[in-house]
Amino acid sequence: MFDLDQPSPDQQALIRQALNEDVNTRDKDLEAIKEWLRKEPHLPDTWDDTMLMNFLRSCNFSLEKTKRRLDKYFTVKAVVPEFFTDYDVASPEMRKILDVVEVGTMPGITPQGRRVHIARIVTPEYEDFDTNYCGKVLFMLADVRLKIEKAGSAGEVYVLDGENCMLKHLFKFSPIFVKKILVSTIDVLPVKIKEVHVINAPSFVDSILALVKPFLKEKILKRLHFHKDLSTLHEYISKDLLPEEYEGTAGKLKLHWDKYLAACEDFKPWFKEQEKIKADESKRPGKATSYEDFFGLHGSFRTLAVD
């Protein structure tokens, strides 16, 4: 079974401080959230304790923020089933994505208590894919990560390699799709995006930024770093937290990707159970939340906040 390297006791203390996590009260907070779920008619009565604890951590143990984020999470699963169902790594449509990318969470923790994730496209020779399956892959991997994250992290560091990203691929992603992805991640998933590093940016990177900028606040844009070579990336991330492809010592990225894929196969029965765990809008007190309500498609696009 795929498992993440867990932080040392000193690192755990650092992470708990960053997340406002008190070992003496966190179980009480968890029980408060579970009791709240039982009382909300439109939400699941129960859920995985590890997942719930990671939502609490992402909200710095604010019960009200955790409730709002959980409501959004269960709601988005209901209004965007195309992202949150059929997590089958053997399906032909899924393989069209999985066979041309490599994604890995590096072993170890940064000095700030953060996890490092790497993603790249391994070949430019792909274009026959359904963009909704890009969403499936993203949220499938996110679920695996949340399921196996035992001690939490003080934030996430992403390294995105754009070497094989082509203009023909960009044209497949509409502004509506981009907003759906960004809302469903930044506004919903229990992660704290602290740094995003882009290497080998394509020549049309300005077009990509123009596509995503309307949906992001300045705070997250300031956490976006572009690197012309690996030397500046190494100023932010030590080599022991990078794969060999980026002059690191953490092994080949494909080894880490294979671990994720194996975990996705192992979790297949669990994924099927998770499909059922979502909001039931017919039971929501007051007005039900629609697709248009959730993504703000009645009017102009709003920008997304980030912790």
mmCIF file of C-alpha atoms in Angstrom:
data_model
loop_
_atom_site.group_PDB
_atom_site.id
_atom_site.type_symbol
_atom_site.label_atom_id
_atom_site.label_comp_id
_atom_site.label_asym_id
_atom_site.label_seq_id
_atom_site.Cartn_x
_atom_site.Cartn_y
_atom_site.Cartn_z
ATOM 1 C CA MET A 1 0.000 0.000 0.000
ATOM 2 C CA PHE A 2 1.277 3.454 -0.970
ATOM 3 C CA ASP A 3 2.123 5.594 2.053
ATOM 4 C CA LEU A 4 3.717 8.995 2.461
ATOM 5 C CA ASP A 5 6.820 9.526 4.539
ATOM 6 C CA GLN A 6 5.530 10.900 7.816
ATOM 7 C CA PRO A 7 7.110 13.970 9.394
ATOM 8 C CA SER A 8 9.462 13.601 12.333
ATOM 9 C CA PRO A 9 8.247 14.611 15.829
ATOM 10 C CA ASP A 10 9.934 18.013 15.455
ATOM 11 C CA GLN A 11 8.356 18.496 12.025
ATOM 12 C CA GLN A 12 4.968 17.449 13.379
ATOM 13 C CA ALA A 13 5.269 20.101 16.082
ATOM 14 C CA LEU A 14 6.074 22.696 13.401
ATOM 15 C CA ILE A 15 3.113 21.596 11.283
ATOM 16 C CA ARG A 16 0.717 21.625 14.229
ATOM 17 C CA GLN A 17 1.798 25.156 15.084
ATOM 18 C CA ALA A 18 1.236 26.299 11.483
ATOM 19 C CA LEU A 19 -2.213 24.672 11.414
ATOM 20 C CA ASN A 20 -3.318 25.802 14.873
ATOM 21 C CA GLU A 21 -3.670 22.128 15.812
ATOM 22 C CA ASP A 22 -3.941 21.331 19.510
ATOM 23 C CA VAL A 23 -3.503 17.618 20.265
ATOM 24 C CA ASN A 24 -5.595 18.083 23.412
ATOM 25 C CA THR A 25 -8.650 19.454 21.615
ATOM 26 C CA ARG A 26 -8.493 18.153 18.025
ATOM 27 C CA ASP A 27 -10.526 15.032 18.776
ATOM 28 C CA LYS A 28 -13.229 17.217 20.322
ATOM 29 C CA ASP A 29 -13.193 19.371 17.187
ATOM 30 C CA LEU A 30 -13.506 16.245 15.055
ATOM 31 C CA GLU A 31 -16.503 15.081 17.077
ATOM 32 C CA ALA A 32 -18.099 18.528 16.712
ATOM 33 C CA ILE A 33 -17.834 18.267 12.925
ATOM 34 C CA LYS A 34 -19.224 14.729 12.929
ATOM 35 C CA GLU A 35 -22.159 15.857 15.072
ATOM 36 C CA TRP A 36 -22.780 18.775 12.680
ATOM 37 C CA LEU A 37 -22.828 16.375 9.712
ATOM 38 C CA ARG A 38 -25.428 14.219 11.439
ATOM 39 C CA LYS A 39 -27.667 17.259 11.884
ATOM 40 C CA GLU A 40 -27.426 18.555 8.309
ATOM 41 C CA PRO A 41 -30.163 16.787 6.297
ATOM 42 C CA HIS A 42 -28.507 17.338 2.911
ATOM 43 C CA LEU A 43 -25.027 16.106 3.904
ATOM 44 C CA PRO A 44 -23.682 12.600 4.609
ATOM 45 C CA ASP A 45 -24.278 11.423 8.164
ATOM 46 C CA THR A 46 -20.750 10.125 8.506
ATOM 47 C CA TRP A 47 -17.425 10.159 6.680
ATOM 48 C CA ASP A 48 -13.812 9.080 6.933
ATOM 49 C CA ASP A 49 -12.124 10.484 10.085
ATOM 50 C CA THR A 50 -8.802 11.008 8.319
ATOM 51 C CA MET A 51 -10.454 13.049 5.568
ATOM 52 C CA LEU A 52 -12.409 15.116 8.088
ATOM 53 C CA MET A 53 -9.278 15.797 10.116
ATOM 54 C CA ASN A 54 -7.504 17.034 7.003
ATOM 55 C CA PHE A 55 -10.381 19.435 6.341
ATOM 56 C CA LEU A 56 -10.029 20.739 9.900
ATOM 57 C CA ARG A 57 -6.309 21.203 9.359
ATOM 58 C CA SER A 58 -6.793 23.051 6.100
ATOM 59 C CA CYS A 59 -9.100 25.491 7.924
ATOM 60 C CA ASN A 60 -6.751 25.966 10.901
ATOM 61 C CA PHE A 61 -9.284 24.185 13.099
ATOM 62 C CA SER A 62 -11.909 26.866 12.630
ATOM 63 C CA LEU A 63 -15.139 24.893 12.928
ATOM 64 C CA GLU A 64 -17.163 27.373 10.881
ATOM 65 C CA LYS A 65 -14.638 27.471 8.037
ATOM 66 C CA THR A 66 -14.458 23.684 8.085
ATOM 67 C CA LYS A 67 -18.238 23.395 7.850
ATOM 68 C CA ARG A 68 -18.359 25.761 4.883
ATOM 69 C CA ARG A 69 -15.589 23.936 3.056
ATOM 70 C CA LEU A 70 -17.084 20.514 3.696
ATOM 71 C CA ASP A 71 -20.469 21.729 2.452
ATOM 72 C CA LYS A 72 -18.767 22.974 -0.728
ATOM 73 C CA TYR A 73 -16.898 19.692 -1.135
ATOM 74 C CA PHE A 74 -19.991 17.510 -0.853
ATOM 75 C CA THR A 75 -21.944 19.942 -3.036
ATOM 76 C CA VAL A 76 -19.423 20.059 -5.865
ATOM 77 C CA LYS A 77 -19.424 16.255 -5.958
ATOM 78 C CA ALA A 78 -23.163 16.418 -6.616
ATOM 79 C CA VAL A 79 -23.166 19.239 -9.170
ATOM 80 C CA VAL A 80 -20.072 18.135 -11.127
ATOM 81 C CA PRO A 81 -20.332 14.337 -11.328
ATOM 82 C CA GLU A 82 -18.128 14.365 -14.436
ATOM 83 C CA PHE A 83 -15.153 15.099 -12.133
ATOM 84 C CA PHE A 84 -16.041 12.825 -9.222
ATOM 85 C CA THR A 85 -17.191 9.514 -10.667
ATOM 86 C CA ASP A 86 -15.763 6.506 -12.534
ATOM 87 C CA TYR A 87 -12.262 6.539 -11.082
ATOM 88 C CA ASP A 88 -11.093 3.528 -13.057
ATOM 89 C CA VAL A 89 -7.404 3.699 -13.967
ATOM 90 C CA ALA A 90 -7.895 0.921 -16.516
ATOM 91 C CA SER A 91 -10.584 2.683 -18.566
ATOM 92 C CA PRO A 92 -9.502 3.701 -22.097
ATOM 93 C CA GLU A 93 -10.415 7.360 -21.588
ATOM 94 C CA MET A 94 -8.537 7.524 -18.293
ATOM 95 C CA ARG A 95 -5.481 5.849 -19.821
ATOM 96 C CA LYS A 96 -5.324 8.599 -22.444
ATOM 97 C CA ILE A 97 -4.406 10.946 -19.595
ATOM 98 C CA LEU A 98 -2.511 8.602 -17.272
ATOM 99 C CA ASP A 99 -0.172 7.339 -20.003
ATOM 100 C CA VAL A 100 1.101 10.806 -20.947
ATOM 101 C CA VAL A 101 1.660 12.361 -17.522
ATOM 102 C CA GLU A 102 3.761 11.703 -14.446
ATOM 103 C CA VAL A 103 2.775 13.054 -11.038
ATOM 104 C CA GLY A 104 4.495 12.462 -7.743
ATOM 105 C CA THR A 105 4.497 13.542 -4.115
ATOM 106 C CA MET A 106 8.069 13.620 -2.944
ATOM 107 C CA PRO A 107 9.239 11.823 0.177
ATOM 108 C CA GLY A 108 10.096 14.169 3.000
ATOM 109 C CA ILE A 109 8.939 17.586 4.149
ATOM 110 C CA THR A 110 10.353 21.064 3.486
ATOM 111 C CA PRO A 111 11.808 23.060 6.403
ATOM 112 C CA GLN A 112 8.466 24.912 6.508
ATOM 113 C CA GLY A 113 6.567 21.628 6.947
ATOM 114 C CA ARG A 114 5.236 21.487 3.378
ATOM 115 C CA ARG A 115 4.770 18.678 0.863
ATOM 116 C CA VAL A 116 6.327 18.919 -2.597
ATOM 117 C CA HIS A 117 4.435 17.668 -5.655
ATOM 118 C CA ILE A 118 5.785 17.368 -9.209
ATOM 119 C CA ALA A 119 3.749 17.095 -12.406
ATOM 120 C CA ARG A 120 4.812 16.868 -16.018
ATOM 121 C CA ILE A 121 3.613 15.760 -19.438
ATOM 122 C CA VAL A 122 5.982 13.144 -20.824
ATOM 123 C CA THR A 123 5.209 13.513 -24.527
ATOM 124 C CA PRO A 124 3.821 16.256 -26.777
ATOM 125 C CA GLU A 125 2.107 13.642 -28.957
ATOM 126 C CA TYR A 126 -1.315 13.647 -27.408
ATOM 127 C CA GLU A 127 -4.499 15.526 -28.212
ATOM 128 C CA ASP A 128 -7.287 12.936 -28.374
ATOM 129 C CA PHE A 129 -8.502 13.260 -24.792
ATOM 130 C CA ASP A 130 -11.617 14.337 -22.943
ATOM 131 C CA THR A 131 -10.891 17.343 -20.733
ATOM 132 C CA ASN A 132 -13.325 16.051 -18.095
ATOM 133 C CA TYR A 133 -10.944 13.153 -17.561
ATOM 134 C CA CYS A 134 -8.247 15.660 -16.668
ATOM 135 C CA GLY A 135 -10.583 16.672 -13.852
ATOM 136 C CA LYS A 136 -11.155 13.047 -12.861
ATOM 137 C CA VAL A 137 -7.417 12.397 -12.637
ATOM 138 C CA LEU A 138 -6.852 15.542 -10.567
ATOM 139 C CA PHE A 139 -9.537 14.756 -7.993
ATOM 140 C CA MET A 140 -8.774 11.043 -7.918
ATOM 141 C CA LEU A 141 -5.178 11.818 -6.947
ATOM 142 C CA ALA A 142 -6.370 14.417 -4.447
ATOM 143 C CA ASP A 143 -8.579 11.831 -2.748
ATOM 144 C CA VAL A 144 -5.676 9.383 -2.502
ATOM 145 C CA ARG A 145 -3.464 12.068 -1.024
ATOM 146 C CA LEU A 146 -6.066 13.067 1.578
ATOM 147 C CA LYS A 147 -6.730 9.449 2.484
ATOM 148 C CA ILE A 148 -3.075 8.681 3.211
ATOM 149 C CA GLU A 149 -2.068 12.013 4.788
ATOM 150 C CA LYS A 150 -1.881 11.124 8.473
ATOM 151 C CA ALA A 151 -0.157 14.095 10.147
ATOM 152 C CA GLY A 152 -1.090 16.892 7.767
ATOM 153 C CA SER A 153 1.196 19.414 6.152
ATOM 154 C CA ALA A 154 1.716 23.135 6.593
ATOM 155 C CA GLY A 155 1.096 23.705 2.905
ATOM 156 C CA GLU A 156 1.634 22.440 -0.608
ATOM 157 C CA VAL A 157 4.439 23.223 -3.045
ATOM 158 C CA TYR A 158 3.773 22.392 -6.700
ATOM 159 C CA VAL A 159 6.366 22.089 -9.464
ATOM 160 C CA LEU A 160 4.819 22.111 -12.941
ATOM 161 C CA ASP A 161 6.960 21.206 -15.949
ATOM 162 C CA GLY A 162 5.594 22.756 -19.152
ATOM 163 C CA GLU A 163 8.125 21.284 -21.572
ATOM 164 C CA ASN A 164 5.625 19.198 -23.542
ATOM 165 C CA CYS A 165 2.663 21.536 -23.228
ATOM 166 C CA MET A 166 1.571 22.589 -26.725
ATOM 167 C CA LEU A 167 -0.711 25.370 -27.965
ATOM 168 C CA LYS A 168 -3.059 22.765 -29.457
ATOM 169 C CA HIS A 169 -3.661 21.462 -25.937
ATOM 170 C CA LEU A 170 -4.527 24.906 -24.586
ATOM 171 C CA PHE A 171 -7.308 25.292 -27.131
ATOM 172 C CA LYS A 172 -9.126 22.291 -25.613
ATOM 173 C CA PHE A 173 -9.700 24.086 -22.305
ATOM 174 C CA SER A 174 -12.554 26.588 -22.303
ATOM 175 C CA PRO A 175 -12.793 29.403 -19.727
ATOM 176 C CA ILE A 176 -15.822 27.645 -18.202
ATOM 177 C CA PHE A 177 -13.831 24.420 -17.765
ATOM 178 C CA VAL A 178 -10.895 26.325 -16.244
ATOM 179 C CA LYS A 179 -13.183 27.994 -13.750
ATOM 180 C CA LYS A 180 -14.781 24.663 -12.819
ATOM 181 C CA ILE A 181 -11.349 23.190 -12.131
ATOM 182 C CA LEU A 182 -10.105 26.179 -10.138
ATOM 183 C CA VAL A 183 -13.278 26.533 -8.044
ATOM 184 C CA SER A 184 -13.330 22.797 -7.386
ATOM 185 C CA THR A 185 -9.735 22.855 -6.161
ATOM 186 C CA ILE A 186 -8.918 26.210 -4.561
ATOM 187 C CA ASP A 187 -12.359 26.837 -3.062
ATOM 188 C CA VAL A 188 -13.125 23.230 -2.159
ATOM 189 C CA LEU A 189 -10.180 20.901 -1.572
ATOM 190 C CA PRO A 190 -8.545 21.020 1.882
ATOM 191 C CA VAL A 191 -5.124 22.143 0.692
ATOM 192 C CA LYS A 192 -3.045 25.243 1.310
ATOM 193 C CA ILE A 193 -1.231 26.277 -1.873
ATOM 194 C CA LYS A 194 1.941 28.019 -0.713
ATOM 195 C CA GLU A 195 4.156 27.894 -3.807
ATOM 196 C CA VAL A 196 3.726 27.059 -7.492
ATOM 197 C CA HIS A 197 6.920 26.717 -9.532
ATOM 198 C CA VAL A 198 6.850 26.518 -13.318
ATOM 199 C CA ILE A 199 9.829 25.212 -15.248
ATOM 200 C CA ASN A 200 10.250 24.886 -19.012
ATOM 201 C CA ALA A 201 7.353 27.288 -19.527
ATOM 202 C CA PRO A 202 6.067 27.242 -23.123
ATOM 203 C CA SER A 203 6.340 30.328 -25.309
ATOM 204 C CA PHE A 204 2.603 30.922 -24.975
ATOM 205 C CA VAL A 205 2.671 31.030 -21.169
ATOM 206 C CA ASP A 206 1.153 34.524 -21.280
ATOM 207 C CA SER A 207 -1.911 33.017 -22.956
ATOM 208 C CA ILE A 208 -2.207 30.490 -20.134
ATOM 209 C CA LEU A 209 -1.954 33.233 -17.532
ATOM 210 C CA ALA A 210 -4.595 35.254 -19.371
ATOM 211 C CA LEU A 211 -6.900 32.239 -19.137
ATOM 212 C CA VAL A 212 -6.497 31.714 -15.376
ATOM 213 C CA LYS A 213 -5.904 35.258 -14.076
ATOM 214 C CA PRO A 214 -9.572 36.305 -14.080
ATOM 215 C CA PHE A 215 -10.308 33.595 -11.527
ATOM 216 C CA LEU A 216 -7.408 34.139 -9.113
ATOM 217 C CA LYS A 217 -6.653 36.775 -6.509
ATOM 218 C CA GLU A 218 -3.354 38.589 -6.350
ATOM 219 C CA LYS A 219 -2.212 36.578 -3.326
ATOM 220 C CA ILE A 220 -1.968 33.303 -5.221
ATOM 221 C CA LEU A 221 -0.513 34.971 -8.306
ATOM 222 C CA LYS A 222 2.332 36.225 -6.104
ATOM 223 C CA ARG A 223 3.066 32.612 -5.143
ATOM 224 C CA LEU A 224 3.663 31.719 -8.783
ATOM 225 C CA HIS A 225 7.350 31.448 -9.746
ATOM 226 C CA PHE A 226 8.798 30.927 -13.223
ATOM 227 C CA HIS A 227 12.270 29.432 -13.591
ATOM 228 C CA LYS A 228 14.506 29.679 -16.631
ATOM 229 C CA ASP A 229 16.737 26.924 -15.285
ATOM 230 C CA LEU A 230 16.941 24.506 -12.376
ATOM 231 C CA SER A 231 19.408 26.580 -10.385
ATOM 232 C CA THR A 232 16.724 29.029 -9.288
ATOM 233 C CA LEU A 233 14.291 26.188 -8.518
ATOM 234 C CA HIS A 234 16.917 24.722 -6.186
ATOM 235 C CA GLU A 235 16.937 27.991 -4.257
ATOM 236 C CA TYR A 236 13.380 27.199 -3.182
ATOM 237 C CA ILE A 237 13.397 23.397 -3.022
ATOM 238 C CA SER A 238 16.350 21.302 -1.882
ATOM 239 C CA LYS A 239 17.563 18.506 -4.121
ATOM 240 C CA ASP A 240 16.550 15.777 -1.673
ATOM 241 C CA LEU A 241 12.929 16.800 -2.315
ATOM 242 C CA LEU A 242 13.210 16.653 -6.110
ATOM 243 C CA PRO A 243 13.337 13.691 -8.507
ATOM 244 C CA GLU A 244 16.361 12.867 -10.632
ATOM 245 C CA GLU A 245 14.837 14.571 -13.687
ATOM 246 C CA TYR A 246 15.361 17.896 -11.909
ATOM 247 C CA GLU A 247 18.846 17.130 -10.554
ATOM 248 C CA GLY A 248 17.371 15.810 -7.338
ATOM 249 C CA THR A 249 18.088 12.718 -5.256
ATOM 250 C CA ALA A 250 14.527 11.491 -4.607
ATOM 251 C CA GLY A 251 14.522 8.870 -7.370
ATOM 252 C CA LYS A 252 12.835 8.850 -10.742
ATOM 253 C CA LEU A 253 9.497 10.676 -10.990
ATOM 254 C CA LYS A 254 7.988 7.627 -12.704
ATOM 255 C CA LEU A 255 8.598 5.547 -9.573
ATOM 256 C CA HIS A 256 6.489 7.980 -7.566
ATOM 257 C CA TRP A 257 3.846 8.052 -10.316
ATOM 258 C CA ASP A 258 3.662 4.274 -10.346
ATOM 259 C CA LYS A 259 2.995 4.332 -6.598
ATOM 260 C CA TYR A 260 0.057 6.667 -7.139
ATOM 261 C CA LEU A 261 -1.336 4.484 -9.922
ATOM 262 C CA ALA A 262 -1.035 1.361 -7.784
ATOM 263 C CA ALA A 263 -2.810 3.149 -4.936
ATOM 264 C CA CYS A 264 -5.602 4.197 -7.290
ATOM 265 C CA GLU A 265 -6.041 0.559 -8.273
ATOM 266 C CA ASP A 266 -6.035 -0.549 -4.622
ATOM 267 C CA PHE A 267 -8.567 2.137 -3.709
ATOM 268 C CA LYS A 268 -11.003 1.224 -6.487
ATOM 269 C CA PRO A 269 -13.673 -0.194 -4.102
ATOM 270 C CA TRP A 270 -13.209 2.821 -1.813
ATOM 271 C CA PHE A 271 -13.638 5.198 -4.777
ATOM 272 C CA LYS A 272 -16.989 3.559 -5.604
ATOM 273 C CA GLU A 273 -18.146 4.141 -2.035
ATOM 274 C CA GLN A 274 -17.003 7.768 -2.173
ATOM 275 C CA GLU A 275 -19.172 8.434 -5.235
ATOM 276 C CA LYS A 276 -22.220 8.026 -3.011
ATOM 277 C CA ILE A 277 -20.947 10.440 -0.353
ATOM 278 C CA LYS A 278 -22.190 13.796 -1.609
ATOM 279 C CA ALA A 279 -24.807 16.436 -0.964
ATOM 280 C CA ASP A 280 -28.482 15.729 -1.607
ATOM 281 C CA GLU A 281 -29.827 19.079 -2.785
ATOM 282 C CA SER A 282 -33.428 17.909 -2.477
ATOM 283 C CA LYS A 283 -32.896 17.866 1.312
ATOM 284 C CA ARG A 284 -30.969 21.128 1.688
ATOM 285 C CA PRO A 285 -32.766 23.606 3.984
ATOM 286 C CA GLY A 286 -33.781 26.603 1.906
ATOM 287 C CA LYS A 287 -32.830 26.956 -1.752
ATOM 288 C CA ALA A 288 -31.018 24.058 -3.406
ATOM 289 C CA THR A 289 -27.600 24.807 -4.909
ATOM 290 C CA SER A 290 -27.479 24.472 -8.686
ATOM 291 C CA TYR A 291 -24.540 24.109 -11.042
ATOM 292 C CA GLU A 292 -24.946 27.776 -12.033
ATOM 293 C CA ASP A 293 -25.120 28.901 -8.397
ATOM 294 C CA PHE A 294 -22.011 27.005 -7.409
ATOM 295 C CA PHE A 295 -19.816 28.294 -10.208
ATOM 296 C CA GLY A 296 -21.262 31.791 -10.334
ATOM 297 C CA LEU A 297 -22.266 31.440 -13.970
ATOM 298 C CA HIS A 298 -25.304 33.699 -13.680
ATOM 299 C CA GLY A 299 -23.098 36.759 -13.831
ATOM 300 C CA SER A 300 -19.447 37.668 -14.248
ATOM 301 C CA PHE A 301 -16.739 35.367 -12.988
ATOM 302 C CA ARG A 302 -15.541 36.141 -9.499
ATOM 303 C CA THR A 303 -11.977 35.714 -8.353
ATOM 304 C CA LEU A 304 -10.930 32.907 -6.062
ATOM 305 C CA ALA A 305 -9.379 33.414 -2.666
ATOM 306 C CA VAL A 306 -6.641 31.250 -1.197
ATOM 307 C CA ASP A 307 -5.256 30.880 2.322
#
